[in-house]
PDB file of C-alpha atoms in Angstrom:
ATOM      1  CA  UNK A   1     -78.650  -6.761 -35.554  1.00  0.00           C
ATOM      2  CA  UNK A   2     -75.493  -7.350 -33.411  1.00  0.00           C
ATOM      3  CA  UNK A   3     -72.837  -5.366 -31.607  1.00  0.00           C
ATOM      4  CA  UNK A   4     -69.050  -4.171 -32.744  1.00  0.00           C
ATOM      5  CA  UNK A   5     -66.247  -2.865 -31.472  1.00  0.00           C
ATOM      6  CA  UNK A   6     -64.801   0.399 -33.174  1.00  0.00           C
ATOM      7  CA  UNK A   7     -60.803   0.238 -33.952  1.00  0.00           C
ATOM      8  CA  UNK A   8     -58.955   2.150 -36.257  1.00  0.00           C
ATOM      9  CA  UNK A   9     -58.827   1.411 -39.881  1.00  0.00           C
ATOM     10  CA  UNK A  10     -55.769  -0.493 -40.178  1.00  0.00           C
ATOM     11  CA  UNK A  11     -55.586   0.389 -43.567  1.00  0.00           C
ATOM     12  CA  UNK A  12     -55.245   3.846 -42.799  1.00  0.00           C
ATOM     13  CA  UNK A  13     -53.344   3.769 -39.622  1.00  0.00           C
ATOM     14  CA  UNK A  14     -49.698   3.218 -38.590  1.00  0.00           C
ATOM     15  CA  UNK A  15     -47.499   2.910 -35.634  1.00  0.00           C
ATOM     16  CA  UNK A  16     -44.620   5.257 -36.063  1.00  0.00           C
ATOM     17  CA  UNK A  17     -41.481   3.669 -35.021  1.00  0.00           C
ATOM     18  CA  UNK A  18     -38.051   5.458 -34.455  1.00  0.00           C
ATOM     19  CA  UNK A  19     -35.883   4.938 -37.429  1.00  0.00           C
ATOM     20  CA  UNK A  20     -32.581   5.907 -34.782  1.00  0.00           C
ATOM     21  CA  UNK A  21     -31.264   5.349 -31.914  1.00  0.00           C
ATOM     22  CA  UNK A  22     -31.043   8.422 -28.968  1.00  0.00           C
ATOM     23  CA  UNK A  23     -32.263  10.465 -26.305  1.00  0.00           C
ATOM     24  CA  UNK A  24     -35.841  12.872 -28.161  1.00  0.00           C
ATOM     25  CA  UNK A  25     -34.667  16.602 -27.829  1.00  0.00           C
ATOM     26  CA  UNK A  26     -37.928  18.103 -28.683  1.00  0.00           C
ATOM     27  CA  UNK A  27     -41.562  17.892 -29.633  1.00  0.00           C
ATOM     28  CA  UNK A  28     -42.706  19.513 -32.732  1.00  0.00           C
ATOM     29  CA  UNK A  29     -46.775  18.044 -33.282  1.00  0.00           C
ATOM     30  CA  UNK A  30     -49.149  17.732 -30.563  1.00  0.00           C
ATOM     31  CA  UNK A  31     -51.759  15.076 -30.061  1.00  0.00           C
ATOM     32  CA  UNK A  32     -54.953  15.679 -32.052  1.00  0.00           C
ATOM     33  CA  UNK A  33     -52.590  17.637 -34.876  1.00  0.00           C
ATOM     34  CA  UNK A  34     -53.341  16.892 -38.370  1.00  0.00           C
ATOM     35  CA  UNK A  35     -50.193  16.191 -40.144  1.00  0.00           C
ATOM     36  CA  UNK A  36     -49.310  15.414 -43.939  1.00  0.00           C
ATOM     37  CA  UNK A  37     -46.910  12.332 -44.630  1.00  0.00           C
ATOM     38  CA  UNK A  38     -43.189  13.716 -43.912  1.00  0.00           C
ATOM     39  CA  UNK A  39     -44.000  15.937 -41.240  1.00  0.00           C
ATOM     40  CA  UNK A  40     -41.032  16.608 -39.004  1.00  0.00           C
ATOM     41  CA  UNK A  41     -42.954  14.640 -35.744  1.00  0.00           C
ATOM     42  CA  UNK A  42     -39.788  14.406 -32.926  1.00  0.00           C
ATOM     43  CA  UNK A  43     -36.608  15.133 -33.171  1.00  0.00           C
ATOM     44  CA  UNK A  44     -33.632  12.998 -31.238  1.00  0.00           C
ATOM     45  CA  UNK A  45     -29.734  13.789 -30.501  1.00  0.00           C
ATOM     46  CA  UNK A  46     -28.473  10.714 -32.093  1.00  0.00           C
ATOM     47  CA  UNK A  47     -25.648   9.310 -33.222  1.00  0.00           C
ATOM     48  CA  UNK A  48     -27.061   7.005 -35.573  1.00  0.00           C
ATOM     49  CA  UNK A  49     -27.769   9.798 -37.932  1.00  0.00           C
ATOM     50  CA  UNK A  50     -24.393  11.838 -37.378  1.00  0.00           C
ATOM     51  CA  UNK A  51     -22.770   8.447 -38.295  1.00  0.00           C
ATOM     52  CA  UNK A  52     -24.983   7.922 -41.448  1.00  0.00           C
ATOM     53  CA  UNK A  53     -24.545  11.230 -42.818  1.00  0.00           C
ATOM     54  CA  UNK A  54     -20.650  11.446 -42.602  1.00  0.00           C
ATOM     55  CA  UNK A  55     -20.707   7.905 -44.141  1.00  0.00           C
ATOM     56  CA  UNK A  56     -22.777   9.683 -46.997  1.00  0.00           C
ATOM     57  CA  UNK A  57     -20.451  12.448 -47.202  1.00  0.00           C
ATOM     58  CA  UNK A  58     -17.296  10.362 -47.188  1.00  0.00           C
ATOM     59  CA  UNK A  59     -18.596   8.188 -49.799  1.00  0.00           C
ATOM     60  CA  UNK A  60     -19.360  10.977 -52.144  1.00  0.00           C
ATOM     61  CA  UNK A  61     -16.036  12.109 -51.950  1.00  0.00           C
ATOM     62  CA  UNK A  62     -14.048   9.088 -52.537  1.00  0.00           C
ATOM     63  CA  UNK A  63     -16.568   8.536 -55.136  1.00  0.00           C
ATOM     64  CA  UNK A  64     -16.008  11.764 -56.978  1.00  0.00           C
ATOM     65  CA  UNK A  65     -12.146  11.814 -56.238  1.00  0.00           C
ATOM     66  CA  UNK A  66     -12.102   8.215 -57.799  1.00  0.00           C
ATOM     67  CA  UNK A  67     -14.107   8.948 -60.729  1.00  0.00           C
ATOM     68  CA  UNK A  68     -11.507  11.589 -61.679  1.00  0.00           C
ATOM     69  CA  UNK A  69      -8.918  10.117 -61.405  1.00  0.00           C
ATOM     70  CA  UNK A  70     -10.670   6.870 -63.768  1.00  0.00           C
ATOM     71  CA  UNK A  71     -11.228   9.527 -66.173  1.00  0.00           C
ATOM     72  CA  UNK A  72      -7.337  11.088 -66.039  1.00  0.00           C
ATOM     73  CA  UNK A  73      -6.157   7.341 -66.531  1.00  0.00           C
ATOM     74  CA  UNK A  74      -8.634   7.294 -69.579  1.00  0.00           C
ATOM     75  CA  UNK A  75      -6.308   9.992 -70.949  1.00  0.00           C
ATOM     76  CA  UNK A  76      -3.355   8.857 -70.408  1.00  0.00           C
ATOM     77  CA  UNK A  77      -4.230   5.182 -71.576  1.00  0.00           C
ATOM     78  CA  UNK A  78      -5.457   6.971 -74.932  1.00  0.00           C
ATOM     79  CA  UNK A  79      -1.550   8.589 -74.838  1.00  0.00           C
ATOM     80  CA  UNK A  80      -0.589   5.405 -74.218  1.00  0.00           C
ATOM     81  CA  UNK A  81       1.273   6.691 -70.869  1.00  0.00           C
ATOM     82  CA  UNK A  82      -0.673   4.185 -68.983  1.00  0.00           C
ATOM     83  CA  UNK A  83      -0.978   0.003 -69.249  1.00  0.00           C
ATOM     84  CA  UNK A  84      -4.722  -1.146 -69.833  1.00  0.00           C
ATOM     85  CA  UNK A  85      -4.457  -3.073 -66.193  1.00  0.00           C
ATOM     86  CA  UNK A  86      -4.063   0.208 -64.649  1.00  0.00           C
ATOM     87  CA  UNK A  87      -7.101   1.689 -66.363  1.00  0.00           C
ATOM     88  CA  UNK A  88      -9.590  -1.124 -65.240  1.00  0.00           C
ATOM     89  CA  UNK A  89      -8.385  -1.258 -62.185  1.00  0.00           C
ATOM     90  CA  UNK A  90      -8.672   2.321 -61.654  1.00  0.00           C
ATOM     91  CA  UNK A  91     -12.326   1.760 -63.322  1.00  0.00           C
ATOM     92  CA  UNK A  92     -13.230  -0.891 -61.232  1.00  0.00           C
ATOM     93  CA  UNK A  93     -11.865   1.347 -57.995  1.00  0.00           C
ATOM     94  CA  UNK A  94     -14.298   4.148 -59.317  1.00  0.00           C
ATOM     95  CA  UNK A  95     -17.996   1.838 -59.907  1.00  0.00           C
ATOM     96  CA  UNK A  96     -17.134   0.030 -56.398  1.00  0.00           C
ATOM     97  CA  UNK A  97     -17.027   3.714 -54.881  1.00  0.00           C
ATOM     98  CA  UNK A  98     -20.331   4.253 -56.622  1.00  0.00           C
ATOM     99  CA  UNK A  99     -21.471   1.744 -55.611  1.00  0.00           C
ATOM    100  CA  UNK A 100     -20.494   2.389 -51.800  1.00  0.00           C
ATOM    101  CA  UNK A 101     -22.003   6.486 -52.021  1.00  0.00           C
ATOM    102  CA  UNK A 102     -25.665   4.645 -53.676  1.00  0.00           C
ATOM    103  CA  UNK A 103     -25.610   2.298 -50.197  1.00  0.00           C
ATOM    104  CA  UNK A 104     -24.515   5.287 -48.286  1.00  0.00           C
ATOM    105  CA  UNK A 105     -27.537   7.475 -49.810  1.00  0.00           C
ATOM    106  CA  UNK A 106     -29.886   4.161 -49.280  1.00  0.00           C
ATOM    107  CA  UNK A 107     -29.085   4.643 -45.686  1.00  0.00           C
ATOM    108  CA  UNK A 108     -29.398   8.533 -45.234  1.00  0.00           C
ATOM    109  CA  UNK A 109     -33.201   7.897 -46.329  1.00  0.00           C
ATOM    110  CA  UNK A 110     -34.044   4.669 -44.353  1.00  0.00           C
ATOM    111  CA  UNK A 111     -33.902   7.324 -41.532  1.00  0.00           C
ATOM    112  CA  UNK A 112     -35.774   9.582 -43.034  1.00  0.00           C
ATOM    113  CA  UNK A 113     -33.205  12.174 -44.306  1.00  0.00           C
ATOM    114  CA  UNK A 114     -33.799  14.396 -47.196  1.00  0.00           C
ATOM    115  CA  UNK A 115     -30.799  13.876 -49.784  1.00  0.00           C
ATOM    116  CA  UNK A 116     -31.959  17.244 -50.675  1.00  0.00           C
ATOM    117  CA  UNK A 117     -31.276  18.420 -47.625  1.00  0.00           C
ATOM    118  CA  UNK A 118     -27.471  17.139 -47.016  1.00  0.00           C
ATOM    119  CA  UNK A 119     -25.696  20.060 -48.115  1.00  0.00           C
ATOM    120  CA  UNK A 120     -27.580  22.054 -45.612  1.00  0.00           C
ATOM    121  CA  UNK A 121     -26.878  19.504 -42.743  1.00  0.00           C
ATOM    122  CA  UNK A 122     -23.196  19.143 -43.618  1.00  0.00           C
ATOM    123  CA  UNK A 123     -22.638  22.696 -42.691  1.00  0.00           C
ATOM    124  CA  UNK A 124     -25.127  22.061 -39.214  1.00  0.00           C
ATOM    125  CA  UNK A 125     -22.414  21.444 -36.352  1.00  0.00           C
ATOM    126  CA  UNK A 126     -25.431  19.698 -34.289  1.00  0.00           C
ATOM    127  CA  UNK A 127     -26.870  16.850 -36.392  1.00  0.00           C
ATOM    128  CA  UNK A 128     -30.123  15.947 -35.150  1.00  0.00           C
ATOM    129  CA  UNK A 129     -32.214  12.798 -35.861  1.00  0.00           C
ATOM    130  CA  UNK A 130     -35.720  13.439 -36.911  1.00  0.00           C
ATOM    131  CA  UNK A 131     -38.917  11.344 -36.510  1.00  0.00           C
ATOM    132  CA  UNK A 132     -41.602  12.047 -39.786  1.00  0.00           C
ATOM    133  CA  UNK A 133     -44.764  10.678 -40.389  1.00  0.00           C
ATOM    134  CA  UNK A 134     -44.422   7.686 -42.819  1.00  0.00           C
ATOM    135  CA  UNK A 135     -48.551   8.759 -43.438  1.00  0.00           C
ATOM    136  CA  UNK A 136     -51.043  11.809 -43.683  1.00  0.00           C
ATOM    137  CA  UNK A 137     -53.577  11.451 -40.769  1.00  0.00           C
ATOM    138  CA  UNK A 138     -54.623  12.905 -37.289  1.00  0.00           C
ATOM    139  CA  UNK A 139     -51.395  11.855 -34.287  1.00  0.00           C
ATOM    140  CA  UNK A 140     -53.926  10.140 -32.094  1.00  0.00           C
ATOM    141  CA  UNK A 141     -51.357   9.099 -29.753  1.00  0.00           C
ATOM    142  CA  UNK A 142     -47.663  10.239 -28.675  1.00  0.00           C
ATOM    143  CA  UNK A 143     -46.178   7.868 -27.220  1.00  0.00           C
ATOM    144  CA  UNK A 144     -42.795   9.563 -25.987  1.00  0.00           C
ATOM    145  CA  UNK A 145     -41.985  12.188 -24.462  1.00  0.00           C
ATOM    146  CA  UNK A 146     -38.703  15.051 -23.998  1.00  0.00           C
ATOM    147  CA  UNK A 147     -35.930  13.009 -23.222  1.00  0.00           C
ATOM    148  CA  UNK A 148     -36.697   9.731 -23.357  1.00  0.00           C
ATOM    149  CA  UNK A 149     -34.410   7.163 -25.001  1.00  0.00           C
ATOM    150  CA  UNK A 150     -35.387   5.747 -28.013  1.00  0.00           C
ATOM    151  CA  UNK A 151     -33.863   2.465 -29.543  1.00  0.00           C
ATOM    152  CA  UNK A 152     -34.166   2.690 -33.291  1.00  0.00           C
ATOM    153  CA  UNK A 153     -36.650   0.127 -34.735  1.00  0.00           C
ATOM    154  CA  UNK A 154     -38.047  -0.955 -31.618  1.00  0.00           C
ATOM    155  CA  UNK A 155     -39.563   2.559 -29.763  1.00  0.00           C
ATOM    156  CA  UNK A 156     -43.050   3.180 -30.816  1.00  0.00           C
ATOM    157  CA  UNK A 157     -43.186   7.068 -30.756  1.00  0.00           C
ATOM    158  CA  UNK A 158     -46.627   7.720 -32.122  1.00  0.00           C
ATOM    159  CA  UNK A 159     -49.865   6.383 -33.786  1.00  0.00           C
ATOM    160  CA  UNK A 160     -50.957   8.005 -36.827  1.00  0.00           C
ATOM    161  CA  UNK A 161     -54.761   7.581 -38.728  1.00  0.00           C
ATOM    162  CA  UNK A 162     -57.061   8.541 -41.201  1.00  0.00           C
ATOM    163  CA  UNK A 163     -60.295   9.298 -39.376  1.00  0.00           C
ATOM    164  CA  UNK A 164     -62.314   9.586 -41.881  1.00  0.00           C
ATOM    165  CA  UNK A 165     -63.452   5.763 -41.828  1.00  0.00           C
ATOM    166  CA  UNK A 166     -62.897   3.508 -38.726  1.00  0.00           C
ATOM    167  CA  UNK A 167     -62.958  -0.415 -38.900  1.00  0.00           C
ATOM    168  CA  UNK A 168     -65.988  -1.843 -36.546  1.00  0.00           C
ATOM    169  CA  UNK A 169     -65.268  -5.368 -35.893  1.00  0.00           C
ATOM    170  CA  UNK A 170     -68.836  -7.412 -35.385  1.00  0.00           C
ATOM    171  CA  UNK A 171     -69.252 -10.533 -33.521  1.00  0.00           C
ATOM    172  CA  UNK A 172     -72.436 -12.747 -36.344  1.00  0.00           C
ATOM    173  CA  UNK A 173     -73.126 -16.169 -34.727  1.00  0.00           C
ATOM    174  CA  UNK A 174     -73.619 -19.305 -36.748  1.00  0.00           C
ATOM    175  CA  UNK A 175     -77.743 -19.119 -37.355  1.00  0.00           C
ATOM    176  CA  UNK A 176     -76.817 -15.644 -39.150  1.00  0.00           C
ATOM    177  CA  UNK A 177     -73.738 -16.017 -40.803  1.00  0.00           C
ATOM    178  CA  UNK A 178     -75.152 -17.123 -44.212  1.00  0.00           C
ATOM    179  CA  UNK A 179     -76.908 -13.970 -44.547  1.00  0.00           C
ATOM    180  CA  UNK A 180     -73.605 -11.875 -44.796  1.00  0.00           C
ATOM    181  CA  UNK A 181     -71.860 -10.733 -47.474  1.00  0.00           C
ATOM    182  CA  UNK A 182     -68.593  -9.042 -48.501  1.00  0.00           C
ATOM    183  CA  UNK A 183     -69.792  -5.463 -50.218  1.00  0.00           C
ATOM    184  CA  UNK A 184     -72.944  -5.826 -48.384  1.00  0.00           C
ATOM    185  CA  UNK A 185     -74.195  -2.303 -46.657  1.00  0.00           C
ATOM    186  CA  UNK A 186     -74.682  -2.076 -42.981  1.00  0.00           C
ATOM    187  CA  UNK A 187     -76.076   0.919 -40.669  1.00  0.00           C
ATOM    188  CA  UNK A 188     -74.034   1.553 -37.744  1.00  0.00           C
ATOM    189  CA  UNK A 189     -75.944   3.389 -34.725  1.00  0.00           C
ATOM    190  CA  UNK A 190     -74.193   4.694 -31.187  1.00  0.00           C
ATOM    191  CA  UNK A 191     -75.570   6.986 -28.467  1.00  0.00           C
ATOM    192  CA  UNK A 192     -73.147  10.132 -29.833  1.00  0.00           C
ATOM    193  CA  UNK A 193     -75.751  10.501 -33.056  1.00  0.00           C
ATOM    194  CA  UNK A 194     -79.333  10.096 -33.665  1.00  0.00           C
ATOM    195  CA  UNK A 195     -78.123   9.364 -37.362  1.00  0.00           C
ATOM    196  CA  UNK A 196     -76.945   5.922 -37.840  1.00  0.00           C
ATOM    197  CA  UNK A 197     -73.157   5.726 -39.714  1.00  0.00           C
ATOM    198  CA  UNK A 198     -72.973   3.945 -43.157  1.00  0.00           C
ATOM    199  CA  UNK A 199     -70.665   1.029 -43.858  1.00  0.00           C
ATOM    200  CA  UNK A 200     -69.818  -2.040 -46.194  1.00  0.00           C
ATOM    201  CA  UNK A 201     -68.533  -5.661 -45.321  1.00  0.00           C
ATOM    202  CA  UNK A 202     -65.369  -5.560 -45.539  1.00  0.00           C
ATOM    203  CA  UNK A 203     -64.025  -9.172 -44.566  1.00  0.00           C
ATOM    204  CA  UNK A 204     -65.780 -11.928 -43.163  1.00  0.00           C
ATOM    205  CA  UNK A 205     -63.863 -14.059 -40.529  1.00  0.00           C
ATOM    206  CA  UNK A 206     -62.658 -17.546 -41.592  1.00  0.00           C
ATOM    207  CA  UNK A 207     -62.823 -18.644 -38.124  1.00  0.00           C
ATOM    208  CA  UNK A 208     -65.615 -19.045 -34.929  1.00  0.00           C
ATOM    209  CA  UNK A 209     -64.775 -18.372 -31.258  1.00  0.00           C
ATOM    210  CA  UNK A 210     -65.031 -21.366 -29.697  1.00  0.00           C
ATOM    211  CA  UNK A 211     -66.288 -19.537 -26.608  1.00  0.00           C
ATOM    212  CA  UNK A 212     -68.794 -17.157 -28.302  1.00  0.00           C
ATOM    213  CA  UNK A 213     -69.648 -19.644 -31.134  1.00  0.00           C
ATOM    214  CA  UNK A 214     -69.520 -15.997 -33.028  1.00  0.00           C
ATOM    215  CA  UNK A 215     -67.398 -14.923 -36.237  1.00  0.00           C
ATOM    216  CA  UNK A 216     -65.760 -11.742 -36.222  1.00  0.00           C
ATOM    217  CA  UNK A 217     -67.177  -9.091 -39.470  1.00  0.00           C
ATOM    218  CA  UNK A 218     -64.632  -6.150 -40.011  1.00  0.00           C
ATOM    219  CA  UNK A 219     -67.005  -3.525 -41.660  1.00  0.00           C
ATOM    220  CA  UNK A 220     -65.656   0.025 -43.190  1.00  0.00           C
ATOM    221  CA  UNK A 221     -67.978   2.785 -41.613  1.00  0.00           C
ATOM    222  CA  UNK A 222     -67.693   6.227 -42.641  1.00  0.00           C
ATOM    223  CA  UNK A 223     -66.826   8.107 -39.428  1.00  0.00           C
ATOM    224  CA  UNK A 224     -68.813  11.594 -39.726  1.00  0.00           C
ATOM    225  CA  UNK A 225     -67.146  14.151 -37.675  1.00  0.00           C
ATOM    226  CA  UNK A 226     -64.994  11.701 -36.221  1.00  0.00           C
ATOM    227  CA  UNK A 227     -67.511  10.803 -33.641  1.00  0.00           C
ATOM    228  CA  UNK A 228     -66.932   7.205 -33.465  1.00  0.00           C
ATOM    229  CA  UNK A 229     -63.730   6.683 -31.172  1.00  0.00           C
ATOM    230  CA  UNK A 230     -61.435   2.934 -30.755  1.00  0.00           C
ATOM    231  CA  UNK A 231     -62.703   0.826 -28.540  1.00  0.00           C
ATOM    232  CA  UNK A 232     -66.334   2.355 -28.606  1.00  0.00           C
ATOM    233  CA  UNK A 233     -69.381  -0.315 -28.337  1.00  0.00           C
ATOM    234  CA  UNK A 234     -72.141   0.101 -31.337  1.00  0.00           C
ATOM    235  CA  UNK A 235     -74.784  -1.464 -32.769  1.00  0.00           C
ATOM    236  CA  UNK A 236     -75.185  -3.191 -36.315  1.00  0.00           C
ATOM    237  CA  UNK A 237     -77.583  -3.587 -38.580  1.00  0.00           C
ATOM    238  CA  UNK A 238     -77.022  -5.278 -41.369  1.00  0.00           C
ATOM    239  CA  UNK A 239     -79.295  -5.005 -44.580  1.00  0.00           C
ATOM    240  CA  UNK A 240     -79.491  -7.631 -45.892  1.00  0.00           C
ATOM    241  CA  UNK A 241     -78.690  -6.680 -49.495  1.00  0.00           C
ATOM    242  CA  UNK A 242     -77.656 -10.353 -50.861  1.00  0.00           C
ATOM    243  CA  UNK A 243     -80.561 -12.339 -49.261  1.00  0.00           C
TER     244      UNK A 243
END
């Protein structure tokens, strides 16, 4: 038996970071709200997007305009009205366009954009930037709010997690060590239930604390009802299943 510390499972959790730059316009989730991955989380006046959407649009227009005219020099090549130079050249003008609107559409969805979506934003006069959960999970924290200014890629905006299992990290000294096992099954008990929480080994530590002379067990406990909260102190039992 030892003691833990609960923390989120990281394997099921995420920082959201803002994929643009600007000042957030409005709130749409609050904290505690269940949300499925692409949820519209925050949105932000920001340039950033305006830019990267006329880029998009720009680059599907040169890339169509291009392309037709590649295909009218195909005709007239065929007539022979036109010298083969100009038709490659007026091919190679038309891939390196579509090449251009693919980066373009790359970009558009870096921040999050639906390419479905485009044709309805082209005709929006206010382009907004939008913040979406990269995951499903409960927003456990929001870390922004109503005006703020976000820098895009560095602004942590909210956390994100699947509750439904929680990483307990467990501190086994030396004498005990041998006894523990990756897969092996360990009962988890805290004060907010009289019914202890199941869980398995997950990793065991490849280092010791120097100052504890303890190595650190990250276990996967089922977290019923959500009742085990990060940073709460438990208790460990472990089974014993290998010995």
């Amino acid at each position: 038996v030892t003691t833990g510390t609960v923390a989120f499972n990281g394997d099921r959790s995420t920082q959201v970071i803002s994929p643009v730059s600007g000042p957030v316009t409005r709130l749409l989730v609050q904290q505690g709200a269940y949300v499925s991955a692409g949820t519209a989380l925050a949105t932000l006046s920001s340039p950033d997007f305006a830019a990267a959407i006329g880029t998009y649009r720009n680059a599907v227009a040169t890339a169509t305009n291009l392309q037709r005219i590649a295909d009218q020099d195909a005709q007239l090549f065929k007539t022979d009205a036109l010298s083969r130079r100009d038709l490659e050249q007026a091919q190679t003008d038309a891939a390196s366009a579509v090449a251009d609107r693919e980066s373009a559409l790359e970009q558009v969805r870096s921040l999050g954009i639906n390419p479905a979506t485009l044709d309805v934003a082209s005709a929006t006069p206010n382009i907004t930037g939008v913040i979406r959960a990269p995951i499903s999970g409960s927003v456990v924290e929001r870390l922004i709010t109503p005006g703020q200014l976000l820098e895009a890629g560095t602004t942590p905006a909210f956390t994100i997690a699947d509750l439904s299992t929680v990483w307990v990290m467990a501190n086994v000294f030396e004498a005990d060590l041998a006894a523990v096992h990756k897969g092996e099954h360990v009962a988890v008990t805290s004060p907010v239930s009289t019914t202890p929480f199941d869980g398995v080994v997950d990793y065991v530590g490849a280092l010791v604390d120097p100052a504890t002379r303890a190595t650190s067990v990250r276990l996967v406990v089922k977290n019923r009802q959500d009742l085990l909260k990060r940073d709460m102190y438990v208790d460990v039992a472990f089974q014993g299943d290998h010995q």
